[in-house]
CSV table of C-alpha atoms in Angstrom, one decimal:
chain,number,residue,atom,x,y,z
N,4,UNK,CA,0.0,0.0,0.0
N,5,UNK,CA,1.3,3.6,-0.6
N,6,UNK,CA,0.7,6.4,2.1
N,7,UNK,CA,-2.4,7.8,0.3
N,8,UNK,CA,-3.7,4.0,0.3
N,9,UNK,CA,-2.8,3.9,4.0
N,10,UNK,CA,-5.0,7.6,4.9
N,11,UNK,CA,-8.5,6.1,6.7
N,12,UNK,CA,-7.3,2.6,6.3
N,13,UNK,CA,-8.8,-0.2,8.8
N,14,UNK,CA,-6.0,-2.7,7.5
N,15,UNK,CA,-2.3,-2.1,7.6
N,16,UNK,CA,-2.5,-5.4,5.4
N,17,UNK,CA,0.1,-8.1,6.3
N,18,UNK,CA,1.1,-9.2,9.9
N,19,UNK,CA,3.7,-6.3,10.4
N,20,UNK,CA,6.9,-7.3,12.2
N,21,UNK,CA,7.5,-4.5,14.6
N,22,UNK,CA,9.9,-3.1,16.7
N,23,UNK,CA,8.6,-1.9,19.6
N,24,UNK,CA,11.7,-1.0,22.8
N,25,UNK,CA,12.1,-2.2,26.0
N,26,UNK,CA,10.8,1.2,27.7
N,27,UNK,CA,8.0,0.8,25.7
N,28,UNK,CA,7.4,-3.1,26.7
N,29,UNK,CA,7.5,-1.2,30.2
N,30,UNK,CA,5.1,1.2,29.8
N,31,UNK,CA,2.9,-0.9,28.2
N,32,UNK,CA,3.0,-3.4,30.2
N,33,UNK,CA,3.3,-1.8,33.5
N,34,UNK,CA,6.3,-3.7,34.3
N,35,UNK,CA,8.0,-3.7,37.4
N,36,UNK,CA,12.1,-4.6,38.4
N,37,UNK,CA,10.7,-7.8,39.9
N,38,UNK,CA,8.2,-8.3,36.6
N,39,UNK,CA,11.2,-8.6,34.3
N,40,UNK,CA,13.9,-10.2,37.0
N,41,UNK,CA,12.8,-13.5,36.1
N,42,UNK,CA,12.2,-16.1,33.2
N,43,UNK,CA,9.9,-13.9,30.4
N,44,UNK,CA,8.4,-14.8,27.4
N,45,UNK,CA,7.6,-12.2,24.9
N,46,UNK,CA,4.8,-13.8,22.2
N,47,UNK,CA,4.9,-12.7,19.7
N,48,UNK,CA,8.6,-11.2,19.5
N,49,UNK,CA,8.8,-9.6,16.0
N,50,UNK,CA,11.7,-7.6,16.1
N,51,UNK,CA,11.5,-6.0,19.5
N,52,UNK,CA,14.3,-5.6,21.8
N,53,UNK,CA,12.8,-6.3,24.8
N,54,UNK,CA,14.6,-9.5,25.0
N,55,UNK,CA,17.9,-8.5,24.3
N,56,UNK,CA,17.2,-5.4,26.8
N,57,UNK,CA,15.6,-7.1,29.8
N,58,UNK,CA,19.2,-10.3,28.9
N,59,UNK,CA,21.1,-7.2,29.7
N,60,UNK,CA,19.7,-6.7,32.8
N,61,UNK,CA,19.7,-10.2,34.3
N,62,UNK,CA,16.7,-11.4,33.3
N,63,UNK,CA,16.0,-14.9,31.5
N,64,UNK,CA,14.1,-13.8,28.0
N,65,UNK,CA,13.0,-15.6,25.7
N,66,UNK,CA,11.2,-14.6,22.2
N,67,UNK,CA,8.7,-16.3,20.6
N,68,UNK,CA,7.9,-15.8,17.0
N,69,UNK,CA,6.8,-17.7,13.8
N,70,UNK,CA,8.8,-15.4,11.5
N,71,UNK,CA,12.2,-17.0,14.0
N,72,UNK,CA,12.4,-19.4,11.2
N,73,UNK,CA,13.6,-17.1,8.6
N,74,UNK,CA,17.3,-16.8,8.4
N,75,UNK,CA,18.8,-13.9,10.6
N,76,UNK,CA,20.3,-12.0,7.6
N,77,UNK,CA,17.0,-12.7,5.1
N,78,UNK,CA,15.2,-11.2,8.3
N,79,UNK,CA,17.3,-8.1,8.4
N,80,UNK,CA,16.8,-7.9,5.1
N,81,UNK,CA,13.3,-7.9,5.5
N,82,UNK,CA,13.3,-5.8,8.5
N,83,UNK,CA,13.8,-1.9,6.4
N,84,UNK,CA,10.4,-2.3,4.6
N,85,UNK,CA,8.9,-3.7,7.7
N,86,UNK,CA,9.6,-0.5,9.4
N,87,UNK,CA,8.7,1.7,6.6
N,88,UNK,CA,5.5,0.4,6.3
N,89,UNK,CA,4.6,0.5,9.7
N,90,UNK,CA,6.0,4.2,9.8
N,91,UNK,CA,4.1,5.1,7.1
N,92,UNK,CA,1.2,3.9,8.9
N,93,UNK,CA,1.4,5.5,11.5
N,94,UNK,CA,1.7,8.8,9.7
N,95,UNK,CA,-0.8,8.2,7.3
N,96,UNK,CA,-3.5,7.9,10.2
N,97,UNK,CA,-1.4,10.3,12.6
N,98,UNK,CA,-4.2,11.6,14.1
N,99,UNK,CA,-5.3,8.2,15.7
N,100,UNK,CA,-2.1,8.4,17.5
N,101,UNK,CA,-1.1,10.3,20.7
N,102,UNK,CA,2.8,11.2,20.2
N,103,UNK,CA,3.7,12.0,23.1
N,104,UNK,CA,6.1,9.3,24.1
N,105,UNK,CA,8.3,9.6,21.0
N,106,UNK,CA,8.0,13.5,20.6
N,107,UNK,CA,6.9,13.0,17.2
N,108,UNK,CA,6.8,11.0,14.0
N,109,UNK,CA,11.0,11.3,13.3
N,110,UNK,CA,11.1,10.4,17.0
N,111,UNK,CA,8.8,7.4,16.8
N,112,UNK,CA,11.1,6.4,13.6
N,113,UNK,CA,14.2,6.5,15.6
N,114,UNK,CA,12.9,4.3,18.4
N,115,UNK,CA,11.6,1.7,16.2
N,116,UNK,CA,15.1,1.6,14.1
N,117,UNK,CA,17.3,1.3,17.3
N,118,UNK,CA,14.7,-1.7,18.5
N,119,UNK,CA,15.1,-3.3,15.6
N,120,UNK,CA,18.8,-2.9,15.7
N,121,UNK,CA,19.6,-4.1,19.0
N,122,UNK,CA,16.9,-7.1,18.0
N,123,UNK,CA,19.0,-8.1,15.1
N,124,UNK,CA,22.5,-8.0,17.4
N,125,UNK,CA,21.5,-10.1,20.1
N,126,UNK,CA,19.8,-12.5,17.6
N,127,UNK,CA,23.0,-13.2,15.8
N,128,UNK,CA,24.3,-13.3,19.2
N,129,UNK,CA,22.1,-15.5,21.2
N,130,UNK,CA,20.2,-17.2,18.1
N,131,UNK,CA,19.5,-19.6,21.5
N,132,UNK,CA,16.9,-16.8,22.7
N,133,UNK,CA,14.4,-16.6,20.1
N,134,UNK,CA,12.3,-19.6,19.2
N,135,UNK,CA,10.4,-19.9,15.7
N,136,UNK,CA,6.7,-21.1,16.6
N,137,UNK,CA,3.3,-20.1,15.7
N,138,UNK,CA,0.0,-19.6,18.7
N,139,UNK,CA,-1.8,-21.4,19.4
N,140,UNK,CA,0.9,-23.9,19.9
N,141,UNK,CA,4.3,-23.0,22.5
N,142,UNK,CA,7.4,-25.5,22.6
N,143,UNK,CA,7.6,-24.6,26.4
N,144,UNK,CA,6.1,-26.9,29.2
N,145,UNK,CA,3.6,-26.2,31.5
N,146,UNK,CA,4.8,-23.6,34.2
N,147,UNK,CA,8.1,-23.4,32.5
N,148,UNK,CA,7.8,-19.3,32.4
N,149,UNK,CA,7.4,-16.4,34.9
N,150,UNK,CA,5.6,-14.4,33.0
N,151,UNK,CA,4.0,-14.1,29.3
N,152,UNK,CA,3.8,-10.7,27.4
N,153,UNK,CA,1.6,-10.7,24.7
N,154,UNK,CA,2.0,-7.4,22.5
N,155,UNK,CA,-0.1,-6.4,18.9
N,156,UNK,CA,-1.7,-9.4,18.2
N,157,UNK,CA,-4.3,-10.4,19.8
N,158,UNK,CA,-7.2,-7.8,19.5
N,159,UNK,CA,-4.8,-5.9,16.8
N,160,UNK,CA,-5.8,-8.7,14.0
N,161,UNK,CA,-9.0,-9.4,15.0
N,162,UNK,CA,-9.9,-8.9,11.2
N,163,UNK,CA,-8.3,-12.2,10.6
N,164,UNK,CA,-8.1,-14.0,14.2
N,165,UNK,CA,-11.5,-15.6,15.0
N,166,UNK,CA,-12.6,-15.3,18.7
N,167,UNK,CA,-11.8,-19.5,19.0
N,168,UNK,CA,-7.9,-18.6,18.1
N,169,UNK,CA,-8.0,-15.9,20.6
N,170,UNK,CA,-9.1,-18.3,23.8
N,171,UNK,CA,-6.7,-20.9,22.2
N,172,UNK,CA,-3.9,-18.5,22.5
N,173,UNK,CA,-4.6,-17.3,25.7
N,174,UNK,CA,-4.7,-20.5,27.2
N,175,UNK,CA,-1.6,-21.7,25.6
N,176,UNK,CA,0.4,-18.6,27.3
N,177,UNK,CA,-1.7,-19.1,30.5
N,178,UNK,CA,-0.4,-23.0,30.3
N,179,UNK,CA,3.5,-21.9,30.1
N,180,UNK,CA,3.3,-19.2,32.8
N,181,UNK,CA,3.8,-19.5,36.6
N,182,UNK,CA,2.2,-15.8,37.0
N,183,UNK,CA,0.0,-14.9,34.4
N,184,UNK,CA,0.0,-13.2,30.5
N,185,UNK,CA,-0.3,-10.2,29.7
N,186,UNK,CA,-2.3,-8.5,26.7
N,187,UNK,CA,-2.0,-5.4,24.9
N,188,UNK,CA,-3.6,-3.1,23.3
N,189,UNK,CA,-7.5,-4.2,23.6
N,190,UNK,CA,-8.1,-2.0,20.1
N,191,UNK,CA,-7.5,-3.3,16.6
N,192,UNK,CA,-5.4,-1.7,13.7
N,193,UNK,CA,-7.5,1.2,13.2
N,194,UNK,CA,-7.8,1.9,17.5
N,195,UNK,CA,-11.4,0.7,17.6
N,196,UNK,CA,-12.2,-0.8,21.2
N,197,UNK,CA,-13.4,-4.4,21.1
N,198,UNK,CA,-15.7,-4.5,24.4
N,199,UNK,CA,-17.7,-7.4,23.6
N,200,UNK,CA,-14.2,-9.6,22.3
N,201,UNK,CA,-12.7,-8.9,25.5
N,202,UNK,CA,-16.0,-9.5,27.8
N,203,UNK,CA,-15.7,-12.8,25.9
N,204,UNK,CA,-12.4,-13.9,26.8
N,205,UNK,CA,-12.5,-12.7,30.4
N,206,UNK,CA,-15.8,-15.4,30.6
N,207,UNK,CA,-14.0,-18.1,28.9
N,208,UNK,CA,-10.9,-18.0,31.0
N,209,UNK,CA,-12.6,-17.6,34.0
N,210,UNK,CA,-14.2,-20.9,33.2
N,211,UNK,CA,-10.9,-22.6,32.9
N,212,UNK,CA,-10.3,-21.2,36.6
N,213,UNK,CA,-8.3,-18.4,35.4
N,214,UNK,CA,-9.2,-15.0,36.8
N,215,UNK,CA,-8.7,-12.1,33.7
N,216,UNK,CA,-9.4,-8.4,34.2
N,217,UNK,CA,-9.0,-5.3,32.5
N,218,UNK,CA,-5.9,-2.8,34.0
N,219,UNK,CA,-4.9,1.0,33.0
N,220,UNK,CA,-1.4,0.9,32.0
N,221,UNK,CA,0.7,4.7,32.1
N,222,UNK,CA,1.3,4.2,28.2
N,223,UNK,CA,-1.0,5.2,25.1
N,224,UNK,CA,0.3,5.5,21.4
N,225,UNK,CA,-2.7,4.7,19.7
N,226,UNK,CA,-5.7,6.5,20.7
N,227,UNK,CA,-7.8,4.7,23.5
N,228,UNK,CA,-5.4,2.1,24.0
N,229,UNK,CA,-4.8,2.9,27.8
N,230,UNK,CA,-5.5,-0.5,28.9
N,231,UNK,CA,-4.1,-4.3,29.1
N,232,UNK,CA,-5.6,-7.9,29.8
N,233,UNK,CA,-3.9,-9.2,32.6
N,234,UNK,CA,-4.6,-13.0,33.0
N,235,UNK,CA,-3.5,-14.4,36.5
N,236,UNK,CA,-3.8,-17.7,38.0
């Protein structure tokens, strides 16, 4: 699509591998020091640098990703147009976005380059750290994980993910994690809210026993996406 295709769109078309930062992940997130001290999983990964960032730290990361099974160069390769098209997104529909966290567009263009930067480092680095697989199916065993993070997917593509593939998924990151997941945004592509999607999911889970609930996080890029799913055992 080219910008003036993008202007008004509901679709930014393909599954967009993004880069989104470790501050971001943070704010998003509403992680705390003792949130990200122990064994993480981020689902799906893409190319953010949250797992190379909380390594650094002391944590034990790990990223999750179907698009792990390209080769790390081919990725790289791949990873220019990917951030292109998801800046010119974002500036085609700038006015669904609050900009305050990146200053502006240049800013928000800069923070998405360094992510994907440090993502493609620690990659070739730690290859060991980021597993190719596809939800609703997770190599990991039960409990094996402190936490799951869960960031534009769910909700984001619920053009194309059906409201079975969204319980699936949360119940496969519920299996792997001692603590909980965590969801965000609860909007789509184009910011709308998804009430009744969510309302959904927060029943099915709390038949399985889990307890799910809506949380205010101190982070909003798109528009009315000022809250997570947090999923808790």
């Amino acid at each position: 699509m080219s910008g003036e295709d993008l202007v008004g769109s509901r679709d930014i078309g393909d599954y967009l591998v993004s880069a989104r930062s470790f501050d971001e992940y943070r704010a998003m997130f509403a992680l705390s020091d003792e949130d990200v001290a122990g064994r993480v999983l981020d689902c799906p990964g893409g190319a953010s640098s949250f797992t190379a960032a909380a390594c650094a730290l002391g944590a034990r990361a790990v990223a999750v990703d179907p698009v792990y099974v390209t080769p790390a160069e081919r990725l790289e390769e791949r990873l220019s147009a990917e951030l292109a098209r998801g800046q010119a997104w974002a500036v085609a529909n700038a006015d669904r976005y609050l900009w305050d966290f990146f200053g502006d567009p240049a800013g928000h263009a800069r923070h998405r380059a360094d992510a994907a930067a440090l993502f493609a480092a620690d990659r070739r680095a730690h290859p060991e750290r980021y597993v190719a697989a596809t939800l609703p199916a997770l190599p990991f065993a039960d409990r094996s994980v402190d936490l799951v993070l869960s960031s534009h997917l769910l909700l984001t593509y619920a053009d194309r993910l059906d409201a079975g593939f969204h319980v699936a998924a949360l119940r496969e990151m519920a299996r792997v994690s001692r603590a909980g997941v965590r969801i965000y945004p609860l909007v789509d592509q184009a910011g709308r809210a998804m009430p009744e999607l969510v309302a959904h999911l927060v029943d099915r889970l709390g038949d399985d026993g889990l307890r799910a609930r809506v949380r205010p996080v101190a982070y909003e890029f798109q528009r009315g996406a000022g809250t997570m799913l947090e999923v808790l055992r």
